[in-house]
Coordinates of C-alpha atoms and ligand atoms in Angstrom, one line a residue:
M100 CA 1.8 -11.4 -16.0
N101 CA -0.6 -12.8 -13.4
I102 CA -1.6 -10.0 -10.5
L103 CA -3.0 -10.4 -7.0
V104 CA -4.6 -7.1 -5.8
V105 CA -5.1 -6.6 -1.9
G106 CA -8.2 -4.4 -1.5
G107 CA -11.4 -4.2 -2.3
G108 CA -12.6 -0.6 -2.9
G109 CA -13.5 2.0 -5.6
R110 CA -9.5 2.5 -5.4
E111 CA -8.7 -1.2 -6.0
H112 CA -11.4 -1.0 -8.9
A113 CA -9.9 1.7 -10.6
I114 CA -6.2 0.3 -10.4
I115 CA -7.6 -3.4 -11.6
T116 CA -9.2 -1.3 -14.4
A117 CA -6.0 0.3 -15.3
L118 CA -4.0 -2.9 -15.2
S119 CA -6.6 -4.7 -17.0
K120 CA -5.5 -2.5 -19.9
S121 CA -1.9 -3.5 -20.1
P122 CA -1.0 -5.7 -22.8
K123 CA 1.2 -7.2 -20.2
V124 CA -1.1 -8.5 -17.9
E125 CA -3.2 -12.2 -18.3
K126 CA -4.9 -12.6 -15.3
I127 CA -5.9 -10.5 -12.0
W128 CA -7.2 -11.9 -8.8
A129 CA -8.5 -9.9 -5.8
A130 CA -8.9 -10.4 -2.3
P131 CA -11.6 -9.5 -1.3
G132 CA -12.5 -7.1 -4.1
N133 CA -16.2 -6.5 -4.6
G134 CA -19.1 -7.0 -6.9
G135 CA -17.8 -4.6 -9.5
I136 CA -14.1 -5.8 -9.4
S137 CA -15.5 -9.5 -9.9
A138 CA -16.3 -8.5 -13.5
L139 CA -12.3 -8.3 -14.2
A140 CA -10.7 -10.3 -11.5
E141 CA -11.5 -13.5 -9.9
C142 CA -12.3 -12.5 -5.9
F143 CA -11.1 -14.5 -3.0
P144 CA -13.0 -13.8 0.6
V145 CA -9.8 -13.0 2.2
K146 CA -9.8 -9.8 4.2
A147 CA -6.8 -7.1 3.5
T148 CA -6.0 -7.3 6.9
D149 CA -5.6 -10.7 7.2
L150 CA -2.1 -11.2 6.5
D151 CA -1.6 -14.9 7.0
G152 CA -4.5 -15.3 4.9
I153 CA -3.3 -13.1 2.1
L154 CA 0.4 -15.2 2.2
G155 CA -1.4 -18.4 2.0
L156 CA -3.9 -17.2 -1.1
A157 CA -0.4 -16.1 -2.7
K158 CA 1.1 -19.4 -2.2
K159 CA -1.6 -21.0 -4.0
L160 CA -1.9 -18.7 -6.7
N161 CA 1.8 -18.0 -7.2
P162 CA 0.9 -14.9 -8.9
D163 CA 3.8 -12.8 -10.9
F164 CA 2.9 -9.6 -8.9
V165 CA 1.4 -8.6 -5.7
F166 CA -0.5 -5.1 -5.5
V167 CA -1.1 -4.2 -1.8
A168 CA -3.2 -1.3 -1.9
P169 CA -4.7 -0.1 1.5
D170 CA -3.0 1.2 4.4
D171 CA -3.8 -1.3 7.3
P172 CA -1.8 -4.2 5.4
L173 CA 1.2 -1.9 4.4
V174 CA 1.5 -0.8 8.1
M175 CA 1.1 -4.0 9.4
G176 CA 4.2 -5.3 7.3
M177 CA 2.6 -7.6 4.4
V178 CA 4.8 -6.3 2.1
D179 CA 7.6 -7.5 4.1
R180 CA 6.0 -10.7 4.6
L181 CA 5.4 -11.1 0.7
N182 CA 8.9 -10.4 0.1
E183 CA 10.5 -12.6 2.6
A184 CA 8.3 -15.2 0.8
G185 CA 10.0 -14.5 -2.5
F186 CA 6.7 -12.4 -3.9
R187 CA 7.3 -9.8 -6.2
T188 CA 5.2 -6.7 -5.0
F189 CA 3.8 -3.1 -5.0
G190 CA 3.9 -0.9 -2.0
P191 CA 6.3 0.2 0.9
R192 CA 7.5 -1.9 3.6
A193 CA 6.4 -1.4 7.0
N194 CA 9.3 0.7 8.2
A195 CA 8.5 3.2 5.2
A196 CA 4.3 2.6 5.6
I197 CA 5.1 4.3 9.0
L198 CA 4.7 7.5 7.2
E199 CA 1.0 7.3 7.5
G200 CA 1.1 4.7 10.2
S201 CA 2.3 7.3 12.7
K202 CA 1.7 11.1 12.4
V203 CA 4.0 11.5 15.7
F204 CA 6.6 10.1 13.4
S205 CA 5.7 11.8 10.0
K206 CA 5.8 15.2 12.0
A207 CA 9.1 14.5 13.5
L208 CA 10.4 13.5 10.3
M209 CA 9.3 16.7 8.8
K210 CA 10.7 19.0 11.6
K211 CA 14.3 17.1 11.6
Y212 CA 14.5 17.6 7.5
G213 CA 12.7 21.5 7.4
I214 CA 9.7 20.0 5.1
P215 CA 7.1 22.4 5.6
T216 CA 4.4 21.4 7.7
A217 CA 2.2 23.0 10.5
G218 CA 3.8 23.5 13.8
Y219 CA 3.0 21.1 16.4
E220 CA 3.6 19.3 19.6
T221 CA 2.6 15.8 20.8
F222 CA 1.5 14.6 23.7
T223 CA 0.7 11.2 25.8
D224 CA -0.6 13.2 28.8
A225 CA -4.4 14.3 28.9
D226 CA -3.4 17.4 31.3
K227 CA -0.3 18.4 29.4
A228 CA -2.1 18.7 26.3
I229 CA -5.1 20.6 27.6
E230 CA -2.5 22.9 29.3
Y231 CA -0.8 23.7 26.0
I232 CA -3.7 24.2 24.1
K233 CA -5.0 26.9 26.8
A234 CA -1.7 28.3 26.7
Q235 CA -1.8 28.6 22.8
N236 CA -5.4 29.8 22.7
S237 CA -5.4 29.8 19.2
Y238 CA -8.8 28.1 17.6
P239 CA -9.7 26.3 15.6
A240 CA -7.1 23.9 17.5
V241 CA -6.3 20.7 15.4
I242 CA -6.0 17.6 17.2
K243 CA -4.9 14.1 15.8
C244 CA -4.5 10.5 17.0
D245 CA -1.3 9.5 16.1
G246 CA -2.1 6.1 14.2
L247 CA -4.8 4.8 11.8
A248 CA -8.7 6.0 12.5
L249 CA -10.1 5.5 8.9
G250 CA -9.7 9.2 8.2
K251 CA -11.8 10.1 11.3
G252 CA -8.7 10.5 13.8
V253 CA -8.6 14.3 13.0
I254 CA -10.5 17.0 14.9
I255 CA -10.5 20.7 14.3
A256 CA -11.9 22.2 17.8
K257 CA -13.6 25.7 17.2
D258 CA -13.0 26.5 21.2
F259 CA -11.4 25.2 23.9
E260 CA -14.5 22.8 25.3
E261 CA -14.3 21.0 22.2
A262 CA -10.6 20.7 21.9
E263 CA -10.5 19.5 25.6
A264 CA -13.4 16.9 24.5
A265 CA -11.0 15.8 21.7
V266 CA -8.0 15.3 23.9
K267 CA -9.9 13.3 26.5
S268 CA -12.0 11.0 23.7
M269 CA -8.4 10.3 22.5
L270 CA -6.2 10.0 25.9
L271 CA -8.7 9.2 28.4
D272 CA -11.6 7.6 26.9
G273 CA -9.7 5.3 24.1
K274 CA -12.6 6.3 21.5
F275 CA -9.6 5.3 19.0
G276 CA -7.8 2.8 20.6
K277 CA -4.5 2.4 20.4
S278 CA -4.4 4.6 17.7
G279 CA -5.2 7.5 20.0
S280 CA -2.9 6.9 22.8
E281 CA -0.7 9.5 21.6
I282 CA -1.7 12.4 20.1
V283 CA -0.6 15.4 18.0
V284 CA -1.7 19.1 18.5
E285 CA -1.2 21.5 15.8
E286 CA -1.4 24.7 14.2
F287 CA -4.7 25.3 12.1
M288 CA -3.7 25.7 8.6
T289 CA -5.7 27.9 5.9
G290 CA -5.9 27.5 2.0
P291 CA -7.0 25.3 -0.7
E292 CA -6.2 21.5 -0.3
V293 CA -4.4 19.6 -3.0
T294 CA -3.6 15.8 -3.3
V295 CA -0.7 14.8 -5.0
L296 CA -0.2 11.1 -5.7
A297 CA 3.5 10.5 -6.5
F298 CA 5.2 7.1 -8.0
T299 CA 8.7 6.5 -6.3
D300 CA 11.3 3.7 -6.1
G301 CA 13.4 5.7 -3.6
K302 CA 15.7 7.1 -6.4
T303 CA 13.3 9.0 -8.6
V304 CA 9.6 10.5 -7.6
K305 CA 7.0 11.0 -10.5
P306 CA 4.2 13.2 -9.2
M307 CA 0.9 12.2 -10.8
I308 CA -1.4 14.6 -11.9
S309 CA -2.9 16.7 -8.7
S310 CA -6.5 16.2 -7.6
M311 CA -9.0 17.6 -5.3
D312 CA -11.0 15.4 -2.5
H313 CA -14.2 16.5 -0.9
K314 CA -13.8 15.0 2.6
R315 CA -16.7 16.3 4.5
A316 CA -20.5 14.3 3.9
N317 CA -22.7 17.2 2.9
D318 CA -22.6 19.9 0.6
N319 CA -20.5 23.5 1.2
D320 CA -17.9 21.1 3.3
E321 CA -20.5 20.6 6.0
G322 CA -20.9 17.6 8.5
L323 CA -18.8 14.8 9.2
N324 CA -15.3 14.0 7.6
T325 CA -15.6 11.0 5.2
G326 CA -13.1 8.8 3.5
G327 CA -13.8 11.1 0.6
M328 CA -17.2 12.1 -1.2
G329 CA -15.8 12.9 -4.7
T330 CA -12.5 14.2 -6.1
I331 CA -11.6 16.1 -9.3
A332 CA -8.2 15.9 -11.2
P333 CA -6.3 18.1 -12.2
N334 CA -6.5 20.7 -9.5
P335 CA -6.6 24.0 -10.6
C336 CA -5.5 25.5 -7.7
Y337 CA -2.1 23.8 -8.1
T338 CA -0.1 25.9 -11.0
D339 CA 3.2 25.1 -12.2
A340 CA 4.8 27.2 -9.5
F341 CA 3.4 25.3 -6.7
K342 CA 4.5 22.1 -8.7
A343 CA 8.1 23.4 -8.6
E344 CA 8.1 24.5 -5.1
C345 CA 6.6 21.2 -3.8
M346 CA 9.2 19.1 -6.1
E347 CA 12.1 21.1 -4.4
K348 CA 10.7 21.6 -0.9
I349 CA 8.4 18.5 -0.2
F350 CA 8.6 15.9 -2.5
L351 CA 12.4 15.4 -3.1
P352 CA 13.2 16.1 0.5
T353 CA 10.8 13.4 1.6
I354 CA 12.0 10.9 -0.5
N355 CA 16.1 11.9 0.4
A356 CA 14.6 12.0 4.4
M357 CA 13.3 8.4 4.4
N358 CA 16.4 7.3 2.3
A359 CA 18.7 8.8 5.2
E360 CA 16.6 7.1 7.8
G361 CA 17.1 3.9 6.3
R362 CA 13.5 3.6 5.4
T363 CA 13.5 4.0 1.9
F364 CA 9.8 4.5 0.9
E365 CA 9.0 2.2 -2.6
G366 CA 5.2 2.4 -4.2
C367 CA 2.9 5.5 -4.1
L368 CA 3.3 8.5 -2.0
Y369 CA 0.1 10.6 -1.2
F370 CA 1.0 13.9 -0.3
G371 CA -1.8 16.0 1.5
L372 CA -1.2 19.6 0.7
M373 CA -2.4 22.8 1.9
L374 CA -1.4 25.9 -0.3
T375 CA -1.1 28.5 2.5
P376 CA -0.4 32.2 2.2
N377 CA 3.3 31.0 3.4
G378 CA 3.8 28.2 0.7
P379 CA 2.9 24.6 0.0
K380 CA 2.5 22.7 3.2
V381 CA 2.1 19.0 4.2
I382 CA -1.1 18.1 6.1
E383 CA -0.3 14.5 6.3
Y384 CA 1.2 11.4 4.2
N385 CA -0.4 8.4 3.1
C386 CA 1.6 5.3 2.0
R387 CA -0.8 4.6 -0.7
F388 CA -2.9 5.5 -3.6
G389 CA -5.7 7.8 -2.3
D390 CA -9.3 7.0 -2.4
P391 CA -11.1 8.2 -4.5
E392 CA -8.5 10.2 -5.9
T393 CA -7.1 7.3 -7.6
Q394 CA -10.4 7.4 -9.4
V395 CA -9.8 10.3 -11.3
V396 CA -6.3 10.0 -11.3
L397 CA -5.7 6.7 -13.4
P398 CA -8.3 7.2 -16.2
M399 CA -6.0 10.3 -17.3
L400 CA -2.7 8.1 -17.1
E401 CA -1.2 7.6 -20.2
G402 CA 1.1 4.8 -19.9
D403 CA 1.1 1.2 -18.7
L404 CA 0.4 0.9 -14.9
C405 CA 1.6 -2.6 -14.9
E406 CA 5.3 -1.4 -16.4
I407 CA 5.6 1.2 -14.3
F408 CA 4.7 -1.2 -11.0
E409 CA 7.5 -3.5 -12.7
A410 CA 10.1 -0.7 -12.8
I411 CA 9.2 0.8 -9.3
Y412 CA 10.2 -2.8 -8.0
E413 CA 13.1 -2.9 -9.6
H414 CA 14.5 0.5 -9.4
R415 CA 14.4 2.1 -12.9
L416 CA 11.3 4.3 -12.4
A417 CA 13.8 6.8 -14.3
D418 CA 13.6 5.2 -17.4
V419 CA 9.8 4.8 -17.6
K420 CA 7.8 7.6 -19.5
I421 CA 4.5 8.5 -17.9
G422 CA 2.0 11.1 -19.8
W423 CA -1.1 12.2 -18.4
K424 CA -4.1 12.8 -20.5
S425 CA -5.1 16.6 -21.3
G426 CA -8.6 17.5 -20.0
Y427 CA -10.6 16.7 -16.3
C428 CA -11.5 13.8 -14.6
T429 CA -14.5 13.9 -11.8
C430 CA -15.6 11.3 -9.5
V431 CA -19.0 11.7 -7.5
V432 CA -19.1 9.2 -4.5
M433 CA -22.6 7.6 -4.1
A434 CA -22.7 6.6 -0.4
S435 CA -25.2 4.7 1.8
G436 CA -27.7 6.6 3.5
G437 CA -26.6 7.6 7.2
Y438 CA -22.7 7.0 6.1
P439 CA -20.3 7.8 7.5
V440 CA -22.1 6.8 10.8
K441 CA -24.7 4.0 10.6
Y442 CA -26.1 3.1 7.2
K443 CA -27.8 -0.5 6.2
K444 CA -26.2 -2.8 3.4
G445 CA -27.9 -5.3 1.0
I446 CA -30.1 -2.9 -0.8
E447 CA -30.8 -4.1 -4.6
M448 CA -29.1 -1.2 -7.2
F449 CA -30.1 -0.3 -10.3
G450 CA -28.9 1.3 -13.6
M451 CA -25.2 0.9 -13.5
D452 CA -25.1 -1.4 -16.5
D453 CA -23.7 0.0 -20.1
K454 CA -27.4 -0.1 -21.1
G455 CA -28.7 3.2 -20.6
Q456 CA -25.5 4.5 -18.8
V457 CA -23.8 7.9 -20.0
D458 CA -21.1 6.9 -22.6
G459 CA -17.6 6.8 -21.2
A460 CA -18.8 6.5 -17.6
F461 CA -16.5 4.6 -15.5
I462 CA -18.7 3.2 -12.5
Y463 CA -16.2 2.6 -9.9
H464 CA -17.5 0.1 -7.4
A465 CA -16.8 0.5 -3.7
G466 CA -19.0 -1.2 -1.3
T467 CA -21.1 -3.6 -3.7
K468 CA -21.9 -7.1 -3.5
Y469 CA -22.9 -9.1 -6.8
E470 CA -25.1 -12.0 -6.3
D471 CA -27.7 -13.8 -8.9
G472 CA -27.1 -11.3 -11.4
K473 CA -27.9 -8.1 -9.1
F474 CA -25.8 -5.7 -7.6
Y475 CA -26.7 -5.0 -3.8
T476 CA -25.1 -2.3 -1.4
N477 CA -22.2 -3.9 0.8
G478 CA -20.6 -0.5 2.5
G479 CA -20.8 3.2 3.4
R480 CA -19.3 4.5 -0.1
V481 CA -21.2 2.2 -2.1
L482 CA -19.8 3.8 -6.0
G483 CA -17.5 6.3 -7.5
V484 CA -19.3 8.0 -10.4
T485 CA -16.4 9.2 -12.9
C486 CA -16.0 10.9 -16.4
N487 CA -13.4 12.6 -18.0
A488 CA -14.1 15.2 -20.7
Y489 CA -12.3 18.1 -22.0
T490 CA -13.5 20.7 -19.5
L491 CA -13.8 20.2 -15.8
Q492 CA -17.8 21.6 -16.4
G493 CA -18.2 19.1 -19.0
A494 CA -16.9 16.2 -16.8
L495 CA -18.9 17.1 -14.0
D496 CA -22.1 17.2 -15.7
K497 CA -21.5 13.9 -17.3
S498 CA -20.7 12.5 -13.5
Y499 CA -23.9 14.1 -12.2
E500 CA -25.8 12.7 -15.4
A501 CA -24.4 9.1 -14.7
V502 CA -25.4 9.5 -11.0
S503 CA -28.7 10.5 -12.2
K504 CA -29.6 7.3 -13.8
I505 CA -28.2 5.3 -10.6
K506 CA -30.9 4.3 -7.8
F507 CA -30.9 2.4 -4.7
E508 CA -32.9 3.2 -1.4
G509 CA -30.9 5.7 0.9
E510 CA -28.5 6.8 -1.8
H511 CA -26.6 9.8 -0.8
F512 CA -24.3 12.2 -2.8
R513 CA -22.7 15.6 -2.7
K514 CA -24.3 18.0 -5.1
D515 CA -21.4 20.3 -5.1
I516 CA -18.4 18.5 -6.1
G517 CA -15.8 20.5 -8.5
Q518 CA -17.8 23.6 -7.4
K519 CA -14.6 25.0 -5.6
A520 CA -12.3 24.1 -8.5
L521 CA -14.5 25.8 -10.9
K522 CA -14.4 28.8 -9.1
A523 CA -10.5 28.8 -8.8
L524 CA -9.8 28.4 -13.1
P525 CA -8.9 31.2 -14.7
K526 CA -12.0 31.8 -16.7
D527 CA -10.6 32.9 -20.2
S528 CA -7.5 30.7 -20.4
L529 CA -9.7 27.3 -20.0
D530 CA -10.5 26.6 -23.9
L531 CA -7.3 28.3 -25.3
E532 CA -5.0 26.1 -23.1
Y533 CA -6.6 22.8 -24.6
K534 CA -7.4 23.7 -27.7
H535 CA -4.4 21.7 -29.5
D536 CA -5.1 18.7 -27.8
M537 CA -9.1 18.8 -28.6
E538 CA -9.5 16.9 -31.5
D539 CA -6.9 13.9 -30.3
Y540 CA -8.9 13.9 -26.8
I541 CA -12.3 13.6 -28.6
E542 CA -11.0 11.0 -30.7
E543 CA -9.5 9.0 -27.8
N544 CA -12.4 9.4 -25.3
G545 CA -15.2 10.1 -27.2
V546 CA -16.0 13.0 -25.0
Y547 CA -19.0 15.4 -24.1
L548 CA -17.9 19.2 -25.1
R549 CA -19.1 21.8 -22.9
Q550 CA -21.9 24.0 -24.9
Ligands
AMP776 P1 -6.0 14.5 7.5 O1 -6.9 12.9 7.9 O2 -4.7 14.3 8.3 O3 -6.0 14.5 6.2 O4 -7.0 15.7 8.1 C1 -8.2 15.5 7.6 C2 -9.0 16.9 7.0 O5 -8.3 17.6 8.4 C3 -7.9 17.6 5.9 O6 -8.0 17.3 4.5 C4 -7.8 18.9 6.1 O7 -9.1 19.4 5.6 C5 -8.1 19.2 8.1 N1 -6.7 19.1 8.5 C6 -5.8 18.5 9.0 N2 -5.1 19.1 9.5 C7 -5.2 20.5 9.5 C8 -4.3 21.5 9.8 N3 -3.3 21.7 10.6 N4 -5.0 23.1 9.5 C9 -6.0 22.5 9.1 N5 -7.1 22.1 8.7 C10 -6.5 20.6 8.7
LIG777 N1 -9.3 10.4 0.2 C1 -8.2 10.6 1.2 C2 -7.6 9.1 1.7 O1 -7.5 8.3 0.7 O2 -6.8 9.3 2.3

C-alpha cells in the first residue's frame, strides 16, 4: 500500500515509523512532513490545513490510504472531502471531530449521556460569566475557550482577578479569535492525569496503553502550558480497576453517545482523564492521536498499524489482534529556547545520527528541517527523544542519555519527566511483575536494564 500522511510533527514521525515497519506498506508520502520524516517518506510542502492543497496532492499521488493526523484539518472536514473524492482514510469526519473542535459540544454530550466530567456552565456574555464566577467563589476557577487554541485556550485562574482577566481576554478582547467567542467555566478537579488513546471504528473501542503527558514548560509543573514536554507509558496511576471503570463509564458511553447523535466516531479518540477522588472524569476529548503521547505509545505496539487503520475503515476492528510490549517507553521533548512564547528557528543541530547515539533510541523529529546533509531547528518543539526499557527508570535514564548527546543553541528540556510516575509505582512489585517477560523483552528490544 502507498500511504499519504497529513501532518508534520513528532506524532507523525512516530506514526510513519510504525507504518514503515508494516509489510503491507510500500511507499509513504507526507505533507508537509519534516526533516526527520524525510528519511522515511517523500515530503511535499503542502500545509496540513490546506484542504484544497491536500486534496490536489492526493489526486496527483493516488494513495491507497490517507491518514489525517492533526486536529485542525479533521475539524475542518478534510476526511469528508477525501472520502467524497473516493479516498480511503483514517480519522473522524467533521461531525465527529467536533468532539475536540467544540468544548461546548463535548460538555453538553457528556451531560446528556451521564459521562463523568467537571461541572460547568457556558457563556457568550462576559458580564454573565464574571457574575457566575463571583457567585461560585471557588478557586482555582477553570476557564476554557470553546474552540481549538493550540492547547493554550485553558486558563486555571487562582483568584477572581485572574478569572476576570481570562474571561475578558476571551470574550471581549478576542485573544483567541473565534475559538474564544463562547467559553466554558468549569469546576476545578484534582488527581493524577492520564491519557488514553483508543482505536475505534464506531462499533468496537480498543484502548491503547495509557500514558502521562507533562504539559507545563518547566520542571515541577511550572511555567506556561505547552503542547507537551514529555511523556511516559504506561501510566502507573492507571490501575486495572480504573481501566475497567473507564471502559464502562467513559469509553463505551462516549462511542454510544456519538452513534446516538448520528456522529459515529472513527479513528483515534483521545481521552484526557483525571483520576479524581470521586472516580475518573473526562478533562477533554481530542479527535486524534496525542503529541507527544503517540511517541511513547506506538513503539510499544505489537501489531501492524496499517492493518489496524484498514480494519477501522472497514468497521472490523473487533477482529484485529492488538498487543502491547511489556516494560516502559519514555519521551523527553527538546524545545527551542523561549518556547512556547518566542523562539528562533534555523539553528544547526548536532548529535542525532546513529553514530554515537544511544542504542535503541528513537529520535522523533517535531520541528526540524534537513538541508545539505544538516539538521536545523524549525519549530517550538524540536525533538522527542524516546527510549524503551524493562523498567521506567531504565527508559528514563536512556532517554536522558540520548538527550545529553544532542546539542543546539538554546535547547530547552524538562529534567523531571517521569518523576511523578516513578513516585506512583508500587516499589516492590515492579521487577516481579515483568520478570516472566524479561528475557523476551531484552531479546526483542536490546534494552538497558536497571542496575
Ligand atoms: P486541556 O487543554 O483541556 O487538556 O487542559 C489543559 C490542562 O489544564 C489539563 O491537562 C489539566 O492539567 C488542566 N485542566 C483542564 N481542565 C481542568 C479542570 N476542570 N480541573 C483541573 N485541571 C484542569
Ligand atoms: N499532548 C496533548 C495533546 O496532544 O493534545
